[in-house]
mmCIF file of C-alpha atoms in Angstrom:
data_model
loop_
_atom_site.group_PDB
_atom_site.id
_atom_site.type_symbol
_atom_site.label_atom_id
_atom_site.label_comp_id
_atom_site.label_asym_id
_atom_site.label_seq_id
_atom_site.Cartn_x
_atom_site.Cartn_y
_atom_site.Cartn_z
ATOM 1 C CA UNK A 1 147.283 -116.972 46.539
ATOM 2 C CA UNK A 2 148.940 -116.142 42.928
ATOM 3 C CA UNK A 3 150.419 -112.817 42.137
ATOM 4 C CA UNK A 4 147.954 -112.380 39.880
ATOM 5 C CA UNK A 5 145.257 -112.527 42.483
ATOM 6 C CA UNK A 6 147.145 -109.848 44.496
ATOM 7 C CA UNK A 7 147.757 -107.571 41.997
ATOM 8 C CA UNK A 8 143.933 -107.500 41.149
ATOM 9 C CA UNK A 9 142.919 -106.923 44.958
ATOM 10 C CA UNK A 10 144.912 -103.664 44.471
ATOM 11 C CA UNK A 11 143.003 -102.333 41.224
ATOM 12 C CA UNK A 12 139.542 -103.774 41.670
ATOM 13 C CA UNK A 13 137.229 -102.522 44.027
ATOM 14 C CA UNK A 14 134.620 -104.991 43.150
ATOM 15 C CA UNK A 15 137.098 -107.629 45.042
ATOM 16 C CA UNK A 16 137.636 -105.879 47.969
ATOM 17 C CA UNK A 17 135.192 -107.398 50.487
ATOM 18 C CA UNK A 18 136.389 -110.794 49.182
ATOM 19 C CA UNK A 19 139.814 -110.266 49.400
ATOM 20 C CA UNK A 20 140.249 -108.112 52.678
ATOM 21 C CA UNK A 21 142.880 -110.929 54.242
ATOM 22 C CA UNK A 22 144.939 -111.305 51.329
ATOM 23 C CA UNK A 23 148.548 -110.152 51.563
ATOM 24 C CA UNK A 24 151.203 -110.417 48.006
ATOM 25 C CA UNK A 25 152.803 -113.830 47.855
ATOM 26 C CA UNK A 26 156.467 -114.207 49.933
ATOM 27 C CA UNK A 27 159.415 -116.022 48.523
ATOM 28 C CA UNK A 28 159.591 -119.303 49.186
ATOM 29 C CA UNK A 29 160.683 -119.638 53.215
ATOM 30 C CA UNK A 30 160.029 -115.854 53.669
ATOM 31 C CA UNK A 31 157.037 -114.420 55.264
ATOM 32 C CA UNK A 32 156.109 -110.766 55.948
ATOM 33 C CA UNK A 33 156.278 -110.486 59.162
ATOM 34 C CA UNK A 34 152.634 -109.898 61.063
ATOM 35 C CA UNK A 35 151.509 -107.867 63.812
ATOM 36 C CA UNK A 36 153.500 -110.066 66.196
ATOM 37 C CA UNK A 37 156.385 -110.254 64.338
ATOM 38 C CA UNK A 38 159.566 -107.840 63.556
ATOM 39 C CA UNK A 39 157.972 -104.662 62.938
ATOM 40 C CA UNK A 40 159.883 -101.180 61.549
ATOM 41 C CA UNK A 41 156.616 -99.390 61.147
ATOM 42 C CA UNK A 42 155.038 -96.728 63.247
ATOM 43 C CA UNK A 43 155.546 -97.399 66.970
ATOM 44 C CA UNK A 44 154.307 -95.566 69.917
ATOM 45 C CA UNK A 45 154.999 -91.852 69.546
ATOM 46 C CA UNK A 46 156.203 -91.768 65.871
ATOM 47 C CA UNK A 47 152.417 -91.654 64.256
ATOM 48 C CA UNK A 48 150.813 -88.496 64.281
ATOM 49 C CA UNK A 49 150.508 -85.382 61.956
ATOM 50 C CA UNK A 50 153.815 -84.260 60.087
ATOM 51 C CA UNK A 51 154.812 -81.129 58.793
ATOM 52 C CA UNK A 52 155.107 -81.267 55.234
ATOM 53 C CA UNK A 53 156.819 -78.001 54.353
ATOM 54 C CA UNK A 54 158.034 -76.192 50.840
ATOM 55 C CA UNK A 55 161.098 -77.592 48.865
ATOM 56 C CA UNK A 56 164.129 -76.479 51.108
ATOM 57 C CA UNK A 57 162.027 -74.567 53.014
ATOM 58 C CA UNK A 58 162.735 -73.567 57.068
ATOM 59 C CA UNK A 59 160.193 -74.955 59.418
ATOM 60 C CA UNK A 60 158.200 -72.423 61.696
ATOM 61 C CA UNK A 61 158.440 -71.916 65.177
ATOM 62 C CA UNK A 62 155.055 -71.871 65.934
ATOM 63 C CA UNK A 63 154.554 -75.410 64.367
ATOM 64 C CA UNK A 64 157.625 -76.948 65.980
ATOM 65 C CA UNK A 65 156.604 -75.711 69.480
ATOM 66 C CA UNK A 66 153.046 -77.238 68.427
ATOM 67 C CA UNK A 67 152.595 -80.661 70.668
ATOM 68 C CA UNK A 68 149.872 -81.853 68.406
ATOM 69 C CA UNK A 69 152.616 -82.593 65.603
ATOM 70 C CA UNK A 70 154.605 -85.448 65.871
ATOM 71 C CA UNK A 71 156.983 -84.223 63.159
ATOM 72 C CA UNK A 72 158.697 -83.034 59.959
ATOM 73 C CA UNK A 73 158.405 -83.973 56.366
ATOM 74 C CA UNK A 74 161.867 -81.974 54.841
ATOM 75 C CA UNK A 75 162.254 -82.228 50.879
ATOM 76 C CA UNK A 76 165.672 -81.255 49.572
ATOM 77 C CA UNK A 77 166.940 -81.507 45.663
ATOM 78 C CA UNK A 78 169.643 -83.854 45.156
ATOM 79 C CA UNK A 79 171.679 -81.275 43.225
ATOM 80 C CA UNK A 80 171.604 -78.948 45.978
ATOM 81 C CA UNK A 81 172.961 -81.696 48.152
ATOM 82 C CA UNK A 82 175.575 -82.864 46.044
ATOM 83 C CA UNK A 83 176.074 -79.895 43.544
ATOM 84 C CA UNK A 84 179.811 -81.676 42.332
ATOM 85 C CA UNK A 85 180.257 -85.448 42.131
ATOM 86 C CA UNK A 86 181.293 -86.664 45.520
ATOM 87 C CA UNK A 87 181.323 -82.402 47.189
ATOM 88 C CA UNK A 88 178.476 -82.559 49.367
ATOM 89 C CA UNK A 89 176.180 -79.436 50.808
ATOM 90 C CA UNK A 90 174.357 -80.718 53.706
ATOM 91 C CA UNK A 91 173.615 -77.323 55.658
ATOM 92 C CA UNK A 92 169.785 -77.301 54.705
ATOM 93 C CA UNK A 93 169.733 -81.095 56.102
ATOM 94 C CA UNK A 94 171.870 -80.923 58.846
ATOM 95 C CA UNK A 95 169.912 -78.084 60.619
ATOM 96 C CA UNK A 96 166.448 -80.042 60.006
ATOM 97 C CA UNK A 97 168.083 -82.893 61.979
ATOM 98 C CA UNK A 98 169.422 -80.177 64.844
ATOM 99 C CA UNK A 99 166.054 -78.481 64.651
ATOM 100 C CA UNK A 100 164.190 -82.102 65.145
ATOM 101 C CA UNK A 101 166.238 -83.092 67.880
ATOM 102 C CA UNK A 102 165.346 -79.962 69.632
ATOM 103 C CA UNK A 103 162.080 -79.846 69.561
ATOM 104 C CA UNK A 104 161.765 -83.712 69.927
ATOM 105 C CA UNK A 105 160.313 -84.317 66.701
ATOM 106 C CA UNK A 106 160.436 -87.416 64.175
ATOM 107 C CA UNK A 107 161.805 -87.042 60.573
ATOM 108 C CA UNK A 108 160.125 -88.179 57.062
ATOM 109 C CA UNK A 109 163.201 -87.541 54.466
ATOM 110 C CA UNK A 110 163.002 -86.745 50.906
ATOM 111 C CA UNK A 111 165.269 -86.000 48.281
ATOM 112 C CA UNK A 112 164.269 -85.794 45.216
ATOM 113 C CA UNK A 113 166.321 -86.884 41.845
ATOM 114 C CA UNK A 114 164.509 -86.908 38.925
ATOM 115 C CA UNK A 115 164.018 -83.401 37.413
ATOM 116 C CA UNK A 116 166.318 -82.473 40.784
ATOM 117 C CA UNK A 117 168.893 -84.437 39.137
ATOM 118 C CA UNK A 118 172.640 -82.687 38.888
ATOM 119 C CA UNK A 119 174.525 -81.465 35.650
ATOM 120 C CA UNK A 120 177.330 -83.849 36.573
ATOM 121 C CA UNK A 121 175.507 -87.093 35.969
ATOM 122 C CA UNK A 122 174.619 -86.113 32.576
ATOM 123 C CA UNK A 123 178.290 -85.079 32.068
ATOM 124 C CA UNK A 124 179.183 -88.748 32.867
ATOM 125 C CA UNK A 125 177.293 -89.900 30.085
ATOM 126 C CA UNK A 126 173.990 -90.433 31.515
ATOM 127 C CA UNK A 127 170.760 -90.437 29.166
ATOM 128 C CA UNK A 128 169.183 -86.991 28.470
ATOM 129 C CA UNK A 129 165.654 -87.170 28.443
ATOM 130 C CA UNK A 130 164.357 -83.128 27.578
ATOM 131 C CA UNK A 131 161.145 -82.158 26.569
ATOM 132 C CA UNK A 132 160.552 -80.660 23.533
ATOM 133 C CA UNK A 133 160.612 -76.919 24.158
ATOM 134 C CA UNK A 134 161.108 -76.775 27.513
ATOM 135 C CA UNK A 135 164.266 -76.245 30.021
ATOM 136 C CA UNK A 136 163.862 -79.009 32.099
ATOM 137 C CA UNK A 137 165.462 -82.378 31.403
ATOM 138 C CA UNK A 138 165.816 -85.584 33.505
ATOM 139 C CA UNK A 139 167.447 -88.869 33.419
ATOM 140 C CA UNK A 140 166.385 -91.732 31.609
ATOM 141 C CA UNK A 141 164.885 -93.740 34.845
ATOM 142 C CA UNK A 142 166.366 -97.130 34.097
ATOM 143 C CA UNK A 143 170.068 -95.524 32.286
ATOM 144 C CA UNK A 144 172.936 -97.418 34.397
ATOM 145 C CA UNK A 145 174.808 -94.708 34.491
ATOM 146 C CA UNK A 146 172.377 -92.761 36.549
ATOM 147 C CA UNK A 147 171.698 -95.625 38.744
ATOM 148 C CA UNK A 148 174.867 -95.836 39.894
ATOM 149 C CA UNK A 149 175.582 -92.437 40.791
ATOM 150 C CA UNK A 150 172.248 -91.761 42.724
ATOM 151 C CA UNK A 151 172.126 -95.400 44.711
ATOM 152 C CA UNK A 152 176.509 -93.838 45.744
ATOM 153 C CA UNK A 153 174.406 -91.128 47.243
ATOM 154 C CA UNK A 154 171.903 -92.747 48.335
ATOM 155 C CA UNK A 155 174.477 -94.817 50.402
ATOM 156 C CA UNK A 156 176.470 -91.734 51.300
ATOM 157 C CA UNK A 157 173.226 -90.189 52.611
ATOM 158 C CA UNK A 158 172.928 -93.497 54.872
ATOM 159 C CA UNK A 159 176.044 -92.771 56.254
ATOM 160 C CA UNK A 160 175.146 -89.307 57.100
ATOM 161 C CA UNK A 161 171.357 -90.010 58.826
ATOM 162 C CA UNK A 162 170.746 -93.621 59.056
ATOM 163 C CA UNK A 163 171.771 -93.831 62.549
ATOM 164 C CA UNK A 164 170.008 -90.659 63.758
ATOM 165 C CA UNK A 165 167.274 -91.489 65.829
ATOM 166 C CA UNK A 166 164.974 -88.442 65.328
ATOM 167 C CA UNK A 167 164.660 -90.228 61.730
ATOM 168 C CA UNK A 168 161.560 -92.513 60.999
ATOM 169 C CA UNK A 169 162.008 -92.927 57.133
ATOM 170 C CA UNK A 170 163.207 -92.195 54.155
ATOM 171 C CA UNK A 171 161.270 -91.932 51.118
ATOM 172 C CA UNK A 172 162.404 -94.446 48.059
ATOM 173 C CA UNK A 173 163.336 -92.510 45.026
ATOM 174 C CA UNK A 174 165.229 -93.401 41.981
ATOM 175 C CA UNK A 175 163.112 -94.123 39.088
ATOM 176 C CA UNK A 176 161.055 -90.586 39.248
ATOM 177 C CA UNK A 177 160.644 -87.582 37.835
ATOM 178 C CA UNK A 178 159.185 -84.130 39.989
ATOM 179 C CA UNK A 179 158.511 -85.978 43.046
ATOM 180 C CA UNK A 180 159.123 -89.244 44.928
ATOM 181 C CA UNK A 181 156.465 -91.027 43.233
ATOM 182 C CA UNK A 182 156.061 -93.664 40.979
ATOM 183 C CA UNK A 183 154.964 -91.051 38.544
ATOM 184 C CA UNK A 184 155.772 -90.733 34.529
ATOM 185 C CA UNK A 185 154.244 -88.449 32.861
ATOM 186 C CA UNK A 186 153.880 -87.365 29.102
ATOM 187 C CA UNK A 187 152.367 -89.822 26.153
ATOM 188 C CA UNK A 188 153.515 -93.283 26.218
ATOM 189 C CA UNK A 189 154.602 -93.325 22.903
ATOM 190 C CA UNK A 190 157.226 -91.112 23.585
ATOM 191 C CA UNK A 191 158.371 -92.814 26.366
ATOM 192 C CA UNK A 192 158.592 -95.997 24.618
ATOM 193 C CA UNK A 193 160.412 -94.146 21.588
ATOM 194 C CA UNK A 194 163.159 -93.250 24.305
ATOM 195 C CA UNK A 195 163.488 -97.188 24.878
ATOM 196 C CA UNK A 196 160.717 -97.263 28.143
ATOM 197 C CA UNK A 197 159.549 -100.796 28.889
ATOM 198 C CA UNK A 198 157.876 -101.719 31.958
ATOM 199 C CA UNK A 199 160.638 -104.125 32.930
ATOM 200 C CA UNK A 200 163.019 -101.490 32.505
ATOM 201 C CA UNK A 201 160.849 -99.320 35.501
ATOM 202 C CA UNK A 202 160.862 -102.042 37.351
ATOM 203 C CA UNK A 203 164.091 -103.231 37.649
ATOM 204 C CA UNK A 204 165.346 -99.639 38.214
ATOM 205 C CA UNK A 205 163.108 -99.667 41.397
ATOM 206 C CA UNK A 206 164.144 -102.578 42.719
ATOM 207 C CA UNK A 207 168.013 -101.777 42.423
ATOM 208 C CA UNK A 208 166.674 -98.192 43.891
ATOM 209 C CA UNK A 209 164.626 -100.005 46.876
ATOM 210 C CA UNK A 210 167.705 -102.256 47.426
ATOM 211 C CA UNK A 211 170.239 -99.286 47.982
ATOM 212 C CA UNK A 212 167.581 -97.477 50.224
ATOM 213 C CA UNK A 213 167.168 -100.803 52.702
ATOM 214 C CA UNK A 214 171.033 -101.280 52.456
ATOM 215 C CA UNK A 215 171.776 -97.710 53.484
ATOM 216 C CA UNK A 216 169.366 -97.394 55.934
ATOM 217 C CA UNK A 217 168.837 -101.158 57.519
ATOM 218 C CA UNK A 218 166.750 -99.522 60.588
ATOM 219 C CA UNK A 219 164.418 -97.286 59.276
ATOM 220 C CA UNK A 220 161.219 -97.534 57.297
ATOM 221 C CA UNK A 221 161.712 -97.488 53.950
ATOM 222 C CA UNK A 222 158.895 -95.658 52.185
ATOM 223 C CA UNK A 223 157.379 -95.959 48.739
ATOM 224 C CA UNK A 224 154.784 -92.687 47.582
ATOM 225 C CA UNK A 225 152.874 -94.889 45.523
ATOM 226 C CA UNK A 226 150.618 -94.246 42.634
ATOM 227 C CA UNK A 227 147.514 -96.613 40.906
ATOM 228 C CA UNK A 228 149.263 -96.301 37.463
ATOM 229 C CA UNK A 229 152.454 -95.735 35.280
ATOM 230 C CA UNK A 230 151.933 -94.598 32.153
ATOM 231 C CA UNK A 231 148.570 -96.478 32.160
ATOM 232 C CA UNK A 232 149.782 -99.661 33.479
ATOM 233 C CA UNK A 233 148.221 -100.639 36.071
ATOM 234 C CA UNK A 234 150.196 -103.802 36.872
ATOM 235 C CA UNK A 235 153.458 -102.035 37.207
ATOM 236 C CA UNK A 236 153.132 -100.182 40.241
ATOM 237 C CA UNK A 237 151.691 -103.161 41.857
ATOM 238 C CA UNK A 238 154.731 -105.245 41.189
ATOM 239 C CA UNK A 239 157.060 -102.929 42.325
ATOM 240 C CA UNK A 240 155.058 -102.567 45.803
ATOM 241 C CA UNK A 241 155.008 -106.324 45.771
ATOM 242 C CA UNK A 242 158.737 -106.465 45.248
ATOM 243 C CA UNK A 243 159.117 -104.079 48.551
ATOM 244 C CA UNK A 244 157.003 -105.904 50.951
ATOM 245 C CA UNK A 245 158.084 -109.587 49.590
ATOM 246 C CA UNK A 246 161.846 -108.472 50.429
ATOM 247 C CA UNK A 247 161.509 -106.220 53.606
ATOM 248 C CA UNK A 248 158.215 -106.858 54.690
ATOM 249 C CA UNK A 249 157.221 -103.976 56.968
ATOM 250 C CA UNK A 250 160.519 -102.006 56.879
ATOM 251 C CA UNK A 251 158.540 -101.004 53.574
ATOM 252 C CA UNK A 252 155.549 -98.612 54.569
ATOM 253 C CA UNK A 253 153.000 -97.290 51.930
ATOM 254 C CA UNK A 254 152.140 -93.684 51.888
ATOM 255 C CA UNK A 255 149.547 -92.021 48.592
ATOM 256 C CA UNK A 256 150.375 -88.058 47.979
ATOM 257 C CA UNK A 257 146.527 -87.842 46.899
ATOM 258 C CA UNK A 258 144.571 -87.201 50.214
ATOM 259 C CA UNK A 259 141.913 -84.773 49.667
ATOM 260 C CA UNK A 260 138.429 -84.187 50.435
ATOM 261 C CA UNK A 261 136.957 -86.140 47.520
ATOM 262 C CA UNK A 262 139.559 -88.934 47.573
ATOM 263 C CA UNK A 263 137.755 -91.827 45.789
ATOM 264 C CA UNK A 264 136.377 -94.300 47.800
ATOM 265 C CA UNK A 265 138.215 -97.188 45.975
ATOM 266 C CA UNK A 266 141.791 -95.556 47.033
ATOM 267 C CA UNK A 267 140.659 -95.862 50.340
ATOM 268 C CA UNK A 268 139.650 -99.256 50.696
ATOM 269 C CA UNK A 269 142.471 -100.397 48.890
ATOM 270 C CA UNK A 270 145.127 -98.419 51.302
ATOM 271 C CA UNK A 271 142.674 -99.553 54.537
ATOM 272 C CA UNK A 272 143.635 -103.190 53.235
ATOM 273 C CA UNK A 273 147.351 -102.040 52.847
ATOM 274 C CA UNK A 274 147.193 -101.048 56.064
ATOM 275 C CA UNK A 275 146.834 -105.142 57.955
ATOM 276 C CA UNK A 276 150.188 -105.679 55.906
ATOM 277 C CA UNK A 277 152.453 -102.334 56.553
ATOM 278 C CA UNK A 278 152.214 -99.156 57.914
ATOM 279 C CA UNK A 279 150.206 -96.538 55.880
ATOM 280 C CA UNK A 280 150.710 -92.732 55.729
ATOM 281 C CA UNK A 281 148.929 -90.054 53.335
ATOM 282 C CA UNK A 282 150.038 -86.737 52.081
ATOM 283 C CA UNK A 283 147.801 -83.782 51.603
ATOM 284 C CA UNK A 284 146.946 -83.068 48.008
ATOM 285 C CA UNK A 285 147.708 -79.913 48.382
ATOM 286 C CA UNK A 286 146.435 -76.897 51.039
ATOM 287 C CA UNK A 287 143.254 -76.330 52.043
ATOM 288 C CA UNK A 288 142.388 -73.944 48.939
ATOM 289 C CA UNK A 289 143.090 -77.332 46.517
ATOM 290 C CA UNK A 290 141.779 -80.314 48.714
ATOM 291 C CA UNK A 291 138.413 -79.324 49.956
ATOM 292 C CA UNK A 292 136.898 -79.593 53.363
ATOM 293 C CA UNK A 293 140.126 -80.187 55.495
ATOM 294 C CA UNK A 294 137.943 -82.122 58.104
ATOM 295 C CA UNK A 295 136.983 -84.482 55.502
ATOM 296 C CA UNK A 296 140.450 -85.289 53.942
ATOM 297 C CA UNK A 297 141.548 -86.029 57.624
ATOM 298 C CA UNK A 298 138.606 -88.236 58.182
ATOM 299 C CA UNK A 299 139.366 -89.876 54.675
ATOM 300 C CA UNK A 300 142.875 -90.726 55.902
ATOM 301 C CA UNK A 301 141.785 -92.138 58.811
ATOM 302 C CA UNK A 302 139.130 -94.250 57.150
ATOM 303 C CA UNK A 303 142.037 -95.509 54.832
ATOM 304 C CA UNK A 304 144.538 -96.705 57.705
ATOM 305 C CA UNK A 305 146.731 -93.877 57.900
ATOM 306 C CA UNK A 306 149.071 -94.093 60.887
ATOM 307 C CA UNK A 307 149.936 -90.476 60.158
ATOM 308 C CA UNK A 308 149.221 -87.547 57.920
ATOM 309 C CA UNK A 309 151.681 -84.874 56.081
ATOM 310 C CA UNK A 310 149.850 -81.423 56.247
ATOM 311 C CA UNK A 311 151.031 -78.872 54.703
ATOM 312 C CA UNK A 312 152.342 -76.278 57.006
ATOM 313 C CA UNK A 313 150.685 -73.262 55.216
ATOM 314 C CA UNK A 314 147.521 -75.182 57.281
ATOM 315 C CA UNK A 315 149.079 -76.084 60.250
ATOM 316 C CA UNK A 316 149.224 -72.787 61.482
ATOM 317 C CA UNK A 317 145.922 -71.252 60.526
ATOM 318 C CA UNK A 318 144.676 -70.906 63.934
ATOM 319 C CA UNK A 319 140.890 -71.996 62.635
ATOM 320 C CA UNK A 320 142.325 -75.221 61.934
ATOM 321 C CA UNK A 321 143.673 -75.821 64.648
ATOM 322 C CA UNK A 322 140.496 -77.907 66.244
ATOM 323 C CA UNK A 323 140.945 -80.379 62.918
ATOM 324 C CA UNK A 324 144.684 -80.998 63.598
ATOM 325 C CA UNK A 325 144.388 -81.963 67.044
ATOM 326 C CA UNK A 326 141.605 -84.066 66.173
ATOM 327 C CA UNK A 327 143.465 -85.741 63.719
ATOM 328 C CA UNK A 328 146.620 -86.026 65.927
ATOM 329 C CA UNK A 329 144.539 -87.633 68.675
ATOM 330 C CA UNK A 330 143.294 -90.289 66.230
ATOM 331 C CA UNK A 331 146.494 -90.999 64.914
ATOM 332 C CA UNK A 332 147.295 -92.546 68.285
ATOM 333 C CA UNK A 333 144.529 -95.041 67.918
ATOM 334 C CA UNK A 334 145.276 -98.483 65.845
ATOM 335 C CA UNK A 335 143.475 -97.991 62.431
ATOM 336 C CA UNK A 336 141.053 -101.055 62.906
ATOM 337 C CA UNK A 337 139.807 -99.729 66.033
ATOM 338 C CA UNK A 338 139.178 -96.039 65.170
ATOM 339 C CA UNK A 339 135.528 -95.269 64.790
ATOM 340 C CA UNK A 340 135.763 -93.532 61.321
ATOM 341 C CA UNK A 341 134.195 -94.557 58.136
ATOM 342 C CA UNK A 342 134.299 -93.234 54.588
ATOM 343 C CA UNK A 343 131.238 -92.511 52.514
ATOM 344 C CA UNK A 344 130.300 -94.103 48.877
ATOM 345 C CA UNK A 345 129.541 -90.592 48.729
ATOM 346 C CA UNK A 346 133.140 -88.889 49.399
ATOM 347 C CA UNK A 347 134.375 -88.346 45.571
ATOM 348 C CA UNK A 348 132.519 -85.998 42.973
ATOM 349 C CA UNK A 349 134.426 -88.205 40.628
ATOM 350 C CA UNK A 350 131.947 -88.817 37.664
ATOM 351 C CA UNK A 351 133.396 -91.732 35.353
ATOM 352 C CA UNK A 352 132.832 -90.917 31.312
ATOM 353 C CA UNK A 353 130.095 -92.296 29.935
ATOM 354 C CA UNK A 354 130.886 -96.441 29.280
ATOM 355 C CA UNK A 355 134.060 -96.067 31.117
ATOM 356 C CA UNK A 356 133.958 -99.374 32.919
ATOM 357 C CA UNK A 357 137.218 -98.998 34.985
ATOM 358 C CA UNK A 358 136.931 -99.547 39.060
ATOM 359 C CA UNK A 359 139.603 -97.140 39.016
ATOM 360 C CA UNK A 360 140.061 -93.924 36.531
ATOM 361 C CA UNK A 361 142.666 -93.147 34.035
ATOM 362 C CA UNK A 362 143.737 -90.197 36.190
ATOM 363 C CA UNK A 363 142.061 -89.688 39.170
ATOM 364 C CA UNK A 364 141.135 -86.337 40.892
ATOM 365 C CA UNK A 365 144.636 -84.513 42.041
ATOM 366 C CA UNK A 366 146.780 -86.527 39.615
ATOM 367 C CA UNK A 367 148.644 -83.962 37.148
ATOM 368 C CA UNK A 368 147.472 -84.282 33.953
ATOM 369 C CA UNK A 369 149.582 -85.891 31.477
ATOM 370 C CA UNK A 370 151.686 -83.107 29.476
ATOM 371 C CA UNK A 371 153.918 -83.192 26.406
ATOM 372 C CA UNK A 372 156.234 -85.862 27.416
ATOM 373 C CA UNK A 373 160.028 -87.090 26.586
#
């Protein structure tokens, strides 16, 4: 099977059916391992519902007391965890970890560089990138410079949590910009006028995946992955590739777009995901933003999820209470055995008239693309 072949299973709905056993070509001598084989992914009692709460936010009491989740999705900014090269603030983490050990619950860690990124590195001579009348300024993704001082925390960070066992995984990061996903946003043009090429992107992931598995050599590794970067569709694909062909299921899979009316396509294509490496979702948002709860969960499901981030603004609404444990109790169930289905009729997605694309330019729940770098 050619890369080529691969990368089209991922972006083509129309291939789907056909290519349902296909898996993205090894390295010579190297297989991902299989069911049977070495496996970092979910295991008994991590999969479940998570907790996905505000940026440095406390957790509530009445969710950790709640059996029906498993645990807690903490998101931290790297300059509040290093605000000084090399003087580190780890308060906010540190009582996450002591609160998850407590209550016996698993940990899905974030930290966010990016637009999160400190004053310091840019004082070291890393790449500006600002947009044009507005505050907020981030690195250029693929600037050495940058690279080098994020993958020294991202090793420090190892040091801290690696070995804690109330943590699952850690979410790969490097190469972003407001989030942990493989997002860019902003006009391309302006992007490349700033010196983007895709090789650039990609490279910077892979030295970005490569400090993550080194610092963290027993826990998942987890990549928030998106259908497109900057339009280019290939590119996200070849940096999922590069995860799975080098760590096979240490790397798990996990799409921030779960909602109600989650296109069909996305599903299938994460369902397929799912016979190679563990597969997680995260709420598009609350309740207010994704539709019928009930549905998104179902949609997850359908897709292979082995567990779900909810936002905890839902978790404790008492009338959804019947939905989460519903969706914790499936959780527990292998995703090729669960009896739960997706519809052709899930998304209100409507493509433009002769737009010819399986997949959108920006699906529903993307951000739109804004004035850029």
């Amino acid at each position: 099977m050619t890369r080529r072949k691969v990368l089209a299973a991922l972006i083509m709905a129309s291939m789907l059916v056909s290519c349902m056993n296909t898996i993205p070509p090894t390295r010579p001598g190297r297989e991902i391992p299989g069911p049977g084989g070495p496996d970092l992914g979910f295991g008994q009692g991590d999969s479940g519902v998570y907790d996905l709460n505000g940026m440095e936010q406390s957790f509530r009491p009445a969710v950790l007391s709640a059996p029906f989740v498993r645990g807690l999705s903490p998101r931290v900014r790297w300059r509040t965890v290093e605000p000084a090269e090399g003087r580190y603030d780890w308060s906010y983490l540190d009582e996450v970890f002591q609160i998850a050990a407590r209550y016996n619950k698993k940990i899905i860690l974030r930290v966010h560089p990016g637009l999160s990124t400190p004053e310091w590195v840019y004082q070291a001579g890393a790449q500006r990138l600002q947009s044009p009348g507005r505050p907020a300024s981030m690195p250029a993704p693929w600037d050495p410079i940058y690279l080098a001082k994020w993958t020294n925390f991202v090793r420090v960070l190892g040091n801290r949590y690696g070995s804690n066992p109330a943590l699952y995984a850690v979410a790969a990061a490097g190469p972003t910009m407001g989030s942990v996903e493989f997002h860019l946003l902003g006009p391309k043009q302006e992007w490349e006028r700033v010196g983007y090429t895709p090789t650039k992107v990609l490279n910077a992931w892979k030295t970005c995946i490569d400090a993550f598995a080194a610092a963290f050599p027993n826990k998942a590794i987890a990549l928030n992955i998106t259908f497109q970067i900057l339009g280019d569709q290939e590119l996200p694909q070849q940096i999922i590739n590069y995860g799975l062909n080098s760590y096979g299921r240490r790397v798990i899979l996990q799409g921030n777009w779960l909602s109600a009316d989650t296109p069909p396509q996305r599903l299938q294509v994460m369902r397929q995901l799912s016979r190679q490496t563990t597969v997680g979702f995260q709420m598009l948002g609350t309740s207010g933003r994704i539709g019928n709860l009930r549905k998104a969960i179902e949609n997850g499901l359908a897709g292979g999820a082995s567990y779900l981030e909810i936002y905890q603004s839902d978790l404790i609404k008492p009338s959804f209470r019947g939905d989460i444990e519903y969706a914790a109790r499936q959780l527990q169930i292998p995703p090729d055995q669960r009896q739960v289905s997706f519809s052709p009729g899930t998304s209100r997605y409507v493509p433009p008239r002769g737009h010819t694309e399986e997949f959108p330019r920006r699906f529903p729940g993307e951000p739109r693309r804004r004035r850029g770098f």
